[in-house]
Amino acid sequence: MSKKLPRRDVVIVGFGWTGAIMAEQLTAEGLDVVALERGVWRDTSTDYAVTNAQDEVRYRYRDELFEVLSRESLTFRNNTSQDALPMRMLGSFLPGTNVGGSGVHWNGQTWRFLPSDFQARTHNEERYGPLPEDMTVQDWGITYDELEPYYTQFEDICGIAGKAGNLNGEIQEGGNPFEGRRSSEYPNPPMEMVLAPKLFAKAASELGHNPFPGPSANMSQPYTNPLGVQLGPCTYCGFCEKYACGNYSKATAATTILPVLMRRDNFELRTQAMVLRVLKTGDGRMADGVEYITPEGEVYHQPADIVILAAYITHNVHLMLVSDIGEPYDPRSGEGVVGKNYAYQVTSGVSVFFDKDVHINPYVGAGALGMVIDEFNGDNFDHTGLGFIGGGYIATWQTNGRPMETHRVPEGTPKFGAGWKQAVRDNYNHSLGIGTHGAVMSYRGNYLDLDPTYKDAYGRPLMRMTFDFGDNEMKMSNFLTDRAVEIARAMNGREIRVARRTRPYSIVPYQSTHNTGGTIMGDNPRDSVINKYQQSWDLPNLFLTGAGAFPQNAGYNPTGTVGALAYHTANAIRTQYLRSPGPLVQA
Amino acid sequence: MHLTRRALLTGASLIALSSTALARTYIGGVPWEPEAANPPQVFDPSARFFTSGERDFVTAAVDRLIPEDEFASASQAGVVTFLENQLSGAYGRGDIYYMHAPFSRGEPSQGYQERAPAILYRQAIADIAARLQADKNKTFQELSEEEQDQFLLDLSNGDVELEHVDAKTFFDTFWQDTQLGFFGDPVHGGNRDMVSWRMVGFPGARYDYRPYIDHNGRELNFEPISVAGAISQGGKS
Ligand SMILES: Cc1cc2nc3c(=O)[nH]c(=O)nc-3n(C[C@H](O)[C@H](O)[C@H](O)COP(=O)(O)OP(=O)(O)OC[C@H]3O[C@@H](n4cnc5c(N)ncnc54)[C@H](O)[C@@H]3O)c2cc1C
Ligand code: SF4
C-alpha cells in the first residue's frame, strides 16, 4: 500500500534537461510543482571539481554519471525471430541518472532539424514517390515555423555558440546555408577552432562544400542567459561528453536553470524518488499522479493535476507500458501506438593519419568543438537514383584526446602486443577523425514493448527493444562515408582508415545517446501517442517531453529539437491548457 | 616524493557518502554544503583478488598484451594492482550491472551475457589452465612468447573452447581492463608514474588549454598530472 501525499498542481517525473525546463516554465506561471528524480543532487563545485573530473576509469568506464542497470535495464534483440537478452552493461547509449540527467554529460552539439524533416513522409513522397512498404515514416504534425521561436528560446537559455546561415531567409556567409530560417543570430559567436577542424574545413572547401562551425553549448565567451544565470568560457579541457563540466562552461540544467528555479518557493525537488508507474483516475480518463519508491522502500502516491513524464525516452516509454496507458504497438498487425517507431542514429568514421611533424594535440578539445558540412543531410541534395532517403552531417569534432578512449591506429595494426603499442605511440598525437552522423528512418519491425522474461529490481517487466538498421540506413551511411573519405583524402595526410557502420546494429560499442520514438507525435490518435503539444491523446492531463516524440530520427543530434518541443509544450500549458484543461487538439 | 591529497580525500569521502544515502527533499535553494566533496577514490595497494597462481597467469598475459619496450610493460606499470583493486570492488561484484537470471548466450550484438566480472575472471582463468593442460600439458607461463601470443589471439577470435565461459567475452573484458589500467589515472593503481601518458604525450588531468587553442600543429610538451595531484617525475620509463 502506498502513502497518499497532498495533491500538487504539477508532478514532473525525472529532473534532467526537459524536467528542469518544464519546472522553470510552470513555476514561473505560479503553479505549485514537485519534481521526482531517481538519482541524487550533484553540485559543480563539489562533485565535478576541475581538479578531479578528468578521470577516464571512474566516469567513462565505471559509469559514475550513467544509469544504474542493477535497478532497471532493458532487453535487446535485432528482430522478432531472436530471444531478447538483457543489457547487462551499458554500451551503445549512456543515459544519465542524477539531477540534470543525460544533459550533465552531453557534448552540447545543439541543432535544429530541417523544415523538411518535420514533413518526412509527404516531402519525400512528393519528390521521390512512394516509400518502401515497411517504412513507417510519418509527418510530425508540427512544422519548423511553429517551432522556430522555441528553438530560439532554448538556444538563448543555453548560450549556443554558432554562426547563422539563414537569417530571416537571407543566406549568411560562414553559416549553414541549408538550415531553416532563423529569426535571430546565435547568442554567442562560434568557438575558436583548433587545428583538426580547420584541416577538415580547408579540405571540404576545396571540394566545393560549405563548412561552418558546429552549434555548440560549450561557451565561446562569458555569457549571462535570459534567466540571469552566468556561464564561463570553455577551457577546452577535453573531458566534456561522458563527463560533467567543472567550469560552468557547458549548458546543462545546473548551469542555466537550477540556480533560479531552486530558489522558487513553489518548487520542490525530491531526489532518490524512483517513479514506478503513472496512476489513473477511477474512470481511467485522467492521470491521477504517480507512484514512487524511496531507497528505504517506502512507496508514495503523489497526486497532481498535471503529470509530466520527462524521464528520458526509454523510461518514458517504459512508464507508459507498465502503466497501461494507450494501446501497445503490435508489429504483426501494425495496430497500436505505444512503443511504435523506435529509431536511433547511424554513425561512421574515417581516421586521417599525419606525419610526425603535425601535432594534432587532441586533448585540446571540447564536446561541440568542430567544423561541419551539411550538403548531404536531409533532403539538401537530390536523392534521385540513390535508393535511399534522408542523410546526415559530416564533421570533424575535436572532442578529446583521452588516451583510453581515443588512440587511433592505422589499418593492419596488430590487435595487441609490441606492434600495437608502437602504433599507439606513433599515432596518438598525429591523427584526427571525421565522423558521419546519419538519420534513421522508422520501420514496422523496430519497436519497444515489455519483455516476457526479465524483471527490474521493483518487479516490473523490463522494456524490450527490437531494432536493426534498415537497407535505407546502410545505403545512406555508406554514401556519407564515401563523401567523408573524399574529404579525408583531400587532407593529404599519410594514410586514412575507414570504419563503416555494419549490420546488425550492436548494443555494445558506444554510438550515441540519441534514442528516439516510442511515444511519437502526430496529428491523430490512430498513429501517434501525443499531439503536437506533447499531450497524451488518452489522458489529457499527461504530457511527455523528450525524443520519444520523434516519429523517426533526423540527421542531427536531438536535444535542440527536444528543448524546443519542451518550451513549445510549456507555452501551450501556460497559455491554453490552464485556461481550459482538456485536449489541446481535438482527436 | 609524490604530492598527494589522499588523506584529505578519504576523510572527506565519508561525509559525501552519508549525505546522499537517503531520499531527500529540496525546497527554497540550492543545497550546496560546505566541505562536502566527491573526490577520487584512491586505490588500495594491499587489495587482493587473485590467488598466486591466477596472478602468475595474469601477469604473464598482460605483459604479452602490452610488452616492455622503452616504456614499461603492463605489469611494470601496475596493471595487475589495478585489476586486483577493480575485481575486489564494485566492478568485480557487478554492483551496477544487470545480473539477474536467466543467463544465456545470445548474438554478439546483444553484448555481455556472463555473470559479474569477478566470477568471469575466476572461471575463465581456471578454464584456460584446464584447456592448456589438456591440449599441451603446460601452463600459459610455460608456453613460448609466440605460443602465448597465438593463444591470446585465438581467445580474442573466440577460437578457444572454454568449459564455462565465452572465450571472446573474457578476452574483450580482460583486454579492455588491461588497457584501462595502462591508460587510466594512476589514482586507480595502474599507469605508474603516468608512463602511458608520457609515452603518447597526454597531459593528464589539466583543465585549461585556452592559451594553446591556436597551437597550429606544434608540439606542446606538457608534463602530465594525475587527479590525485601528483606530477610525473619524468625519470625512468
Ligand atoms: C554522452 C552523451 C552525449 C550527448 N551529446 C549530445 C549532443 O552533443 N547533442 C545533443 O543534441 N544531444 C546529446 N546527448 C543527448 C542529450 O543528453 C539528451 O537528448 C537530453 O539530455 C534528453 O533530455 P531528457 O530531459 O529527455 O532526459 P534526461 O536529460 O536524460 O533526463 C531524464 C531524467 O529522468 C530521470 N528518471 C528516469 N527514470 C526515472 C524514474 N522512473 N523516476 C524518476 N526519475 C527518473 C533520470 O535519472 C534523468 O535525470 C548526449 C547524451 C549523452 C549521454
Ligand atoms: S570542454 Fe569546455 S564545456 Fe566541455 S567540460 Fe571542458 S570546459 Fe566544460
CSV table of C-alpha atoms in Angstrom, one decimal, chain A residues 519-524 528-537 542-544 548-549:
chain,number,residue,atom,x,y,z
A,519,THR,CA,5.7,7.8,-27.7
A,520,ILE,CA,5.6,9.5,-31.1
A,521,MET,CA,3.9,12.8,-32.0
A,522,GLY,CA,1.3,13.1,-34.8
A,523,ASP,CA,-1.9,14.7,-35.8
A,524,ASN,CA,-4.3,11.9,-34.8
A,528,SER,CA,0.6,8.6,-32.6
A,529,VAL,CA,0.7,8.8,-28.7
A,530,ILE,CA,0.9,12.5,-28.3
A,531,ASN,CA,-0.3,15.6,-30.2
A,532,LYS,CA,2.0,18.5,-31.2
A,533,TYR,CA,1.8,19.9,-27.6
A,534,GLN,CA,3.2,16.5,-26.4
A,535,GLN,CA,-0.1,15.9,-24.7
A,536,SER,CA,-1.3,12.3,-24.4
A,537,TRP,CA,-4.3,11.6,-26.7
A,542,LEU,CA,-0.5,13.8,-19.1
A,543,PHE,CA,2.4,15.4,-21.1
A,544,LEU,CA,5.6,13.7,-22.3
A,548,GLY,CA,10.2,9.8,-27.7
A,549,ALA,CA,8.1,12.3,-29.7
